[in-house]
Each structure stands twice: as C-alpha cells, then as structure tokens.
Amino acid sequence: MRINGIGVGRGIAVGAVLRMAEPIPDPLDSPRVADAATERSRLLAALAGTAAELAARAALVDGAARDVLEAQSLMAQDPSVIDDAARRIDAGQCAERAVFDAFGSYRTLLEGLGGAMAERAADLDDVCRRTVARLSGVKAPEIPASDRPFVLVAHDLAPADTAALDLDRVLAIVTAAGGPTSHTAILAKQRSLPAIVGAAGCRDLADGQLVVVDAPAGCVVADPSRAELAGARARRASADAPCASTPGALADGTHIPLLANLGDATDASSALALGAEGVGLLRTEFLYLDHQAAPSVAEQTARYADAFRPFTGRRVIVRVLDAGADKQLAFLGHEHEQNPALGRRGLRALREHEGVLGDQLRALVAARDLTGVELGVMAPMVADADETEYFVALARSLGVSSVGITAEVPSSAVLADQLAPLVDFISIGTNDLTQYTLAADRMLGSVAAFQDPWHPAVLRLARLVGQAGATAGIPVGVCGEAAGDPLLAVVLVGLGATELSMSPALLADVRAELAGHTLAQARELAALAVAARSAADARAEVSRRIARS
Ligand code: PEP
Ligand code: MG
C-alpha cells in the first residue's frame, strides 16, 4: 500500500509504526449537573494545570519551541477566556463545553485578525484540548513511549508534542494533517528527520506495521516488498554517507555557493560551523520588531558588525527592512489593511520613510568597513524597473557597491529581463513568490497545500529569473525555503540559480544532493518539473527519474 503526502527533507526511514492516539472528541453540549461555583472551580483548576504543564515543558527546551510553549501557557491563563467560560457556566453549560466554546470564540477572533495571529489558532486548539482532557479525566494524546525506534504516525503534532520528541527513538514522522509550513514540517527539517505531512491515508496504518517513509518521493510504502525494502535501504545508505563540509558543487565541479539565512548575529558562528560559505539572506527586520522608534545609525552599525564579524572576507547579503504583513515595525507606521500581504510591505513602506532606509544603508556600509565582509544589499518586495532603479540609485549613492533585489513579487520575475541589467544580483524569495503566484496566504493553514514551491507555475517564474540573470551575467540566488529542499535545490540550479541560501541546518543535505548531479542532469530534472501539471507531479516526476538513474 502506498500513501501519498508532502515529503519534508530528503531522508528515508524504514521502521515499525507507532500511532499517537486520535485527538479527543469535542465535548457534548450537555447542561451542568453540579452548581455553578463547583464547575467554575473545576474550570480554574484545569486551566491552571494546563498552564503549569505547558510552562514545565517550555523550561525543558529552548529557541522557537520554548517561545511557542510559553505563549501557550499564557493562553491557558488568558483572563478573557476564563471570563467567557465562567459566563457560559453561569448560563448553564458544563465546564468542559464552556471552556471549549470560550476557546472557540477566541479562535474565531484570532483567525479574523489574519497573518501571524491566525497562525496561533492551532496552538490555541492544543491548549483547549489539553484543558478539556483534564476536565474529562482522560489523558490528552501524547507521543507514545517505546524502547525501540519507531515511525510516529499522528493526526498532527502540536508544539508541545514536537518539543517532547525523543530523536533517539523517532525514525520518521507521518501526519494526516499539516502542510509544508506546519510545525511538524519545520521541526522535521530542523532536525533532519524524514517526514510526510498531509498524508490523509495514514489513518489506515496500524501499530507494528512495517513502513518505508520516503520523504523525497513524498510517500509512505506500507508492507514493502523485499525489493522495495532493499531499494530504500540502499538509497538511505548513500544519503547517510558522510559528506565533508566542502563548498557546494555539482558532480561536474560547477561551484554552487551554499549560504546561510540568518535572523540575527547569534546564529552566525554556528552557520559557519555547518559549512555556510557566506550569508545569502540576513533578515534585518527581526532585529527591530520591539523598537518603537527607528534605531540610530550607531546602534545598527554595532548590531550588523556583530553579525558580519564571523564572515570577514566572505559574501554577506543583507536585506533591508521587510516590514508589513505579519512583521510590523512601529516606526514605519501602519494602518489597518484588509489584505496586509498585498499592502504597504517591504520597499513600498521604506520608500515612504526614506530617512529610515538611508540610515540603514549608512549603517550597513559602516559595518562592512569595520569587518571587511563582501557586502551585498537587497530590497524586498520589488515589483518593477521603477522601484529597482530607485533602490539601486539610493544604495549606490550611499556607498553600497553590490546592490540587488529579491524576486518575490511575480511581476519582478515576469520582468526579470528588464530588471537584471539594472542590478548586481537577484535573489529569488520562493516563500512569497509561491504565496503570490498561487494566491494562497502563507500564514493560512487551510490553503497550505497551495503553498508549495514545487508548483510548475512558480518554477517557470524562477526560470525567467535564471535566464535573465545568465543573459545579464549576474548571480541569481534562491533565499526562500525551497533552497533547503535538496531535490528542489537541484531543480532550481537547473533553472539557472547560481547560489543557494537556507537555514544552516539544511546545508549538509543540500550539499550531498548537489554532489550527485551534473549541471546537464539538473537541467533535465528542471525540464521535467516545469512541464508537470502540479507540484505533486513535479516532485514525483523528479523523484522517479532520480530513482531510475
Ligand atoms: C521569501 O519570501 O522567500 C523570503 C526569503 O523572505 P521572507 O520569508 O522573509 O518573506
Ligand atoms: Mg519574502
């Protein structure tokens, strides 16, 4: 039996299934039997228990997982939820249903806000389910315990579950729900764990059943034949072969620089240790999300110099502030927008605050001069030649010698032949390019299936940029998540990308995959992908061709 889904990473795992229990059902809307005061104190005890449990889990982890768990712990203590649930109890509901409905209306509110707030809705559901489980006296579904390695099969994993994952035991993850940007997918990528998400058919898998989880092929093979098992093991062995941290290169020696995506200076040294040849994207807006006033040139210079220092003598590409949509910066002002992703974002907002943009460019030049990096500066959300010329002229006038743009608005890819001669480099932002090409909000789980950079429409736009870059003789990078998907990275090189930038944890897998293909083969794979009818077909065609070769 073959079950299809969205593959994450390039790993292949073989093992026995262990299922996580199905989510507990919605509580019945039954009237309370106890008096209101008793139900209210049950409610408060359950919420306090959930908050404490999530806070305790937060204390065991760090980074993004800790932030999510701490935020969830606060959700369980949110006064508006407590008041709403208490009112529902007073009106006659039992505590289970009252808290379920109170979280439900909170959820609707968050979804209405859109963007990053809507993304929190799934975290809220997890808090709600844990609280209802406590009130009902049942255990919330947990990662099953086993002393043997296993393939974890679940409906979906909440942040609290993923934080508790024992990587010595879990060989791979298969979930029925979730898209390529779900928590499960992000965690799996960070930890190089093979995963298939959105695999609805995995509900038919039983505990103990042997499966092959083939992330590059985006499928799970249940009860594999001997030949299928041998094939999977051979491919896994070659993927596991150690690969030294050499510069990125194709099998024919073509150098494809492998660069790091960074959000701040703290990741810089670890990126180098993981083999980053430079930085392909420093997202600067994350440094200032908590600032009410624009940072001074001196403050910015110091922060950029910290991030640059480990890369002296190497290429560092910085993106100027990409504010708007889900990343609002108070000092760039913002008005309510119906569709913020289509609003005053990126260069559009900076152009209205040229003083802020000018200061940032001055600080970047000063940090370059202090640290001796090979600085490139690029603008986000550039739509056409007018915006490109504006940014290039300003950046050059302030001393930036390598000026580029991101290609993430589809118009910039369509017009790449006009834009490439104006700049020193282009970097394809596949996250936004996919969102805008497929008209699918990247923050919205319900359209996650559309948010797939393997889509031939996205790849055809990337090809336009690759061709324009080659004609103009400038480098074309990719800095969206797609660059960290090893097979897709090969396809992007076949479409004309000359350098790839990604989360440092993904560098090794991409380096290993590139080494297995010549430029001519990458171009053949790219031709297959752009001719496909869908993202799934493109991925499957490319995987099949590689499996045959
Ligand atoms: C992109 O859009 O692909 C990108 C790299 O930028 P961000 O994810 O920060 O929008
Ligand atoms: Mg972007």
Coordinates of C-alpha atoms in Angstrom, one line a residue, residues 252-469:
D252 CA 30.8 18.1 -12.7
G253 CA 32.5 20.5 -10.3
T254 CA 30.3 23.5 -11.0
H255 CA 30.5 25.6 -7.8
I256 CA 27.1 26.5 -6.3
P257 CA 27.9 28.6 -3.2
L258 CA 25.9 27.4 -0.2
L259 CA 25.0 30.3 2.0
A260 CA 23.1 30.8 5.3
N261 CA 19.8 32.5 6.1
L262 CA 20.2 34.4 9.4
G263 CA 17.8 36.3 11.6
D264 CA 20.4 37.7 14.0
A265 CA 24.0 37.6 15.0
T266 CA 23.7 34.7 17.4
D267 CA 23.3 32.2 14.5
A268 CA 26.4 33.4 12.6
S269 CA 29.1 31.2 14.2
S270 CA 27.0 28.0 14.1
A271 CA 26.2 28.7 10.4
L272 CA 29.9 28.8 9.7
A273 CA 30.4 25.6 11.6
L274 CA 27.7 23.9 9.5
G275 CA 29.6 24.9 6.4
A276 CA 28.0 28.1 5.2
E277 CA 30.2 29.8 2.7
G278 CA 28.7 33.2 3.5
V279 CA 25.3 34.7 4.2
G280 CA 22.7 34.7 1.4
L281 CA 19.9 36.5 3.5
L282 CA 20.2 38.4 6.7
R283 CA 16.6 39.3 7.6
T284 CA 17.1 42.7 9.4
E285 CA 13.5 43.4 10.5
F286 CA 13.7 40.7 13.3
L287 CA 16.3 42.9 15.0
Y288 CA 13.9 45.8 15.5
L289 CA 10.4 44.2 16.0
D290 CA 10.4 45.5 19.6
H291 CA 11.6 49.1 18.7
Q292 CA 9.1 51.9 19.0
A293 CA 11.5 54.4 17.4
A294 CA 13.8 53.9 14.5
P295 CA 17.2 52.6 15.6
S296 CA 20.1 55.0 15.3
V297 CA 22.9 54.5 12.8
A298 CA 25.3 53.8 15.6
E299 CA 23.1 51.1 17.1
Q300 CA 22.5 49.5 13.8
T301 CA 26.2 49.6 12.9
A302 CA 27.1 47.7 16.1
R303 CA 24.4 45.0 15.5
Y304 CA 25.3 44.4 11.9
A305 CA 29.1 44.3 12.7
D306 CA 28.3 41.6 15.3
A307 CA 26.5 39.5 12.6
F308 CA 29.2 40.2 10.0
R309 CA 32.3 39.6 12.0
P310 CA 32.5 35.7 11.6
F311 CA 32.2 36.2 7.9
T312 CA 35.2 38.6 7.3
G313 CA 36.4 38.2 3.7
R314 CA 33.2 36.4 2.7
R315 CA 30.0 37.3 0.9
V316 CA 27.2 38.6 3.2
I317 CA 23.9 39.6 1.6
V318 CA 21.6 41.8 3.8
R319 CA 18.0 42.5 3.0
V320 CA 16.8 45.9 4.1
L321 CA 13.8 46.1 6.4
D322 CA 11.0 43.9 5.1
A323 CA 8.2 45.3 7.3
G324 CA 4.5 44.9 6.8
A325 CA 2.1 42.0 6.7
D326 CA 3.0 39.7 9.7
K327 CA 6.1 41.7 10.6
Q328 CA 5.0 45.2 11.7
L329 CA 7.6 47.8 12.7
A330 CA 6.1 50.5 14.8
F331 CA 8.5 53.2 13.5
L332 CA 7.3 52.6 9.9
G333 CA 3.7 53.2 10.9
H334 CA 0.9 51.0 9.8
E335 CA -2.7 51.4 9.1
H336 CA -5.3 48.6 9.2
E337 CA -5.2 46.8 5.8
Q338 CA -7.7 44.3 4.6
N339 CA -5.0 42.2 2.9
P340 CA -1.7 43.2 4.5
A341 CA 0.3 40.7 2.4
L342 CA -0.8 42.8 -0.6
G343 CA -0.3 46.1 1.2
R344 CA 2.4 48.5 2.2
R345 CA 5.2 46.0 2.6
G346 CA 8.9 45.9 2.1
L347 CA 10.3 48.6 -0.2
R348 CA 6.9 50.2 -0.5
A349 CA 6.9 51.1 3.2
L350 CA 10.6 52.1 3.2
R351 CA 10.1 54.4 0.3
E352 CA 7.7 56.4 2.4
H353 CA 10.3 56.5 5.1
E354 CA 13.4 57.3 3.1
G355 CA 15.2 58.6 6.2
V356 CA 14.9 55.2 7.9
L357 CA 16.1 53.4 4.7
G358 CA 19.0 55.8 4.3
D359 CA 20.2 55.3 7.9
Q360 CA 20.1 51.6 7.5
L361 CA 22.2 51.7 4.3
R362 CA 24.7 54.0 6.0
A363 CA 24.9 51.6 9.0
L364 CA 25.4 48.6 6.7
V365 CA 28.3 50.4 4.8
A366 CA 29.9 51.3 8.2
A367 CA 29.6 47.7 9.5
R368 CA 31.1 46.4 6.2
D369 CA 34.1 48.8 6.6
L370 CA 34.6 47.7 10.2
T371 CA 34.5 44.0 9.4
G372 CA 35.8 43.5 5.9
V373 CA 32.9 41.4 4.6
E374 CA 31.9 41.4 0.9
L375 CA 28.6 43.2 1.4
G376 CA 25.6 42.9 -0.9
V377 CA 22.4 44.7 0.0
M378 CA 19.0 43.8 -1.5
A379 CA 15.5 45.2 -1.3
P380 CA 12.4 43.2 -0.6
M381 CA 9.1 43.2 -2.5
V382 CA 10.3 45.0 -5.6
A383 CA 7.7 45.0 -8.4
D384 CA 9.3 46.6 -11.4
A385 CA 12.1 48.7 -13.0
D386 CA 11.0 52.0 -11.4
E387 CA 11.3 50.5 -7.9
T388 CA 14.6 48.8 -8.8
E389 CA 16.1 52.0 -10.2
Y390 CA 15.0 53.9 -7.1
F391 CA 16.7 51.4 -4.7
V392 CA 19.9 50.9 -6.8
A393 CA 20.4 54.7 -7.1
L394 CA 19.9 55.3 -3.4
A395 CA 22.1 52.4 -2.2
R396 CA 24.9 53.3 -4.6
S397 CA 24.9 56.9 -3.6
L398 CA 25.4 55.9 0.0
G399 CA 28.4 53.6 -0.8
V400 CA 26.9 50.1 -1.4
S401 CA 28.8 48.6 -4.2
S402 CA 26.8 45.4 -4.7
V403 CA 23.1 46.1 -4.9
G404 CA 20.4 43.6 -5.6
I405 CA 16.7 42.8 -5.4
T406 CA 14.6 39.9 -4.3
A407 CA 12.3 38.3 -6.9
E408 CA 9.3 37.5 -4.8
V409 CA 6.5 39.6 -6.4
P410 CA 5.6 37.7 -9.6
S411 CA 5.8 40.9 -11.7
S412 CA 9.6 41.1 -10.9
A413 CA 10.1 37.6 -12.3
V414 CA 8.0 38.3 -15.4
L415 CA 10.0 41.5 -15.9
A416 CA 13.4 39.9 -14.9
D417 CA 14.9 40.7 -18.4
Q418 CA 14.3 44.4 -17.7
L419 CA 15.5 44.3 -14.1
A420 CA 18.6 42.1 -14.3
P421 CA 20.7 44.6 -16.3
L422 CA 20.0 47.2 -13.5
V423 CA 21.4 45.3 -10.6
D424 CA 24.4 43.3 -9.4
F425 CA 22.4 40.2 -8.3
I426 CA 18.9 38.9 -7.8
S427 CA 17.7 36.5 -5.1
I428 CA 14.5 34.6 -5.6
G429 CA 12.3 34.6 -2.5
T430 CA 10.3 31.5 -3.1
N431 CA 8.2 31.8 0.0
D432 CA 6.5 35.0 -1.1
L433 CA 6.8 34.1 -4.8
T434 CA 4.7 31.0 -4.1
Q435 CA 2.2 32.8 -2.0
Y436 CA 1.6 35.4 -4.6
T437 CA 1.7 33.1 -7.6
L438 CA -0.8 30.7 -6.2
A439 CA -2.8 33.4 -4.4
A440 CA -2.5 31.4 -1.1
D441 CA -1.8 33.3 2.1
R442 CA 1.4 31.7 3.5
M443 CA 0.0 32.1 7.1
L444 CA -3.2 30.3 6.4
G445 CA -3.2 26.5 7.2
S446 CA -6.3 25.9 5.2
V447 CA -4.5 26.8 1.9
A448 CA -1.2 25.3 2.9
A449 CA -1.4 22.7 0.1
F450 CA -1.1 25.6 -2.4
Q451 CA 2.0 27.0 -0.7
D452 CA 4.3 24.5 -2.5
P453 CA 7.3 25.9 -4.4
W454 CA 7.4 22.8 -6.5
H455 CA 4.4 24.2 -8.4
P456 CA 5.4 24.4 -12.1
A457 CA 4.0 28.0 -12.2
V458 CA 6.5 29.0 -9.5
L459 CA 9.3 27.1 -11.2
R460 CA 8.5 28.8 -14.6
L461 CA 8.9 32.2 -12.9
A462 CA 12.2 31.1 -11.3
R463 CA 13.3 30.0 -14.8
L464 CA 12.6 33.5 -16.2
V465 CA 14.8 35.0 -13.4
G466 CA 17.5 32.4 -14.1
Q467 CA 17.5 33.1 -17.8
A468 CA 17.6 36.9 -17.3
G469 CA 20.5 36.6 -14.8

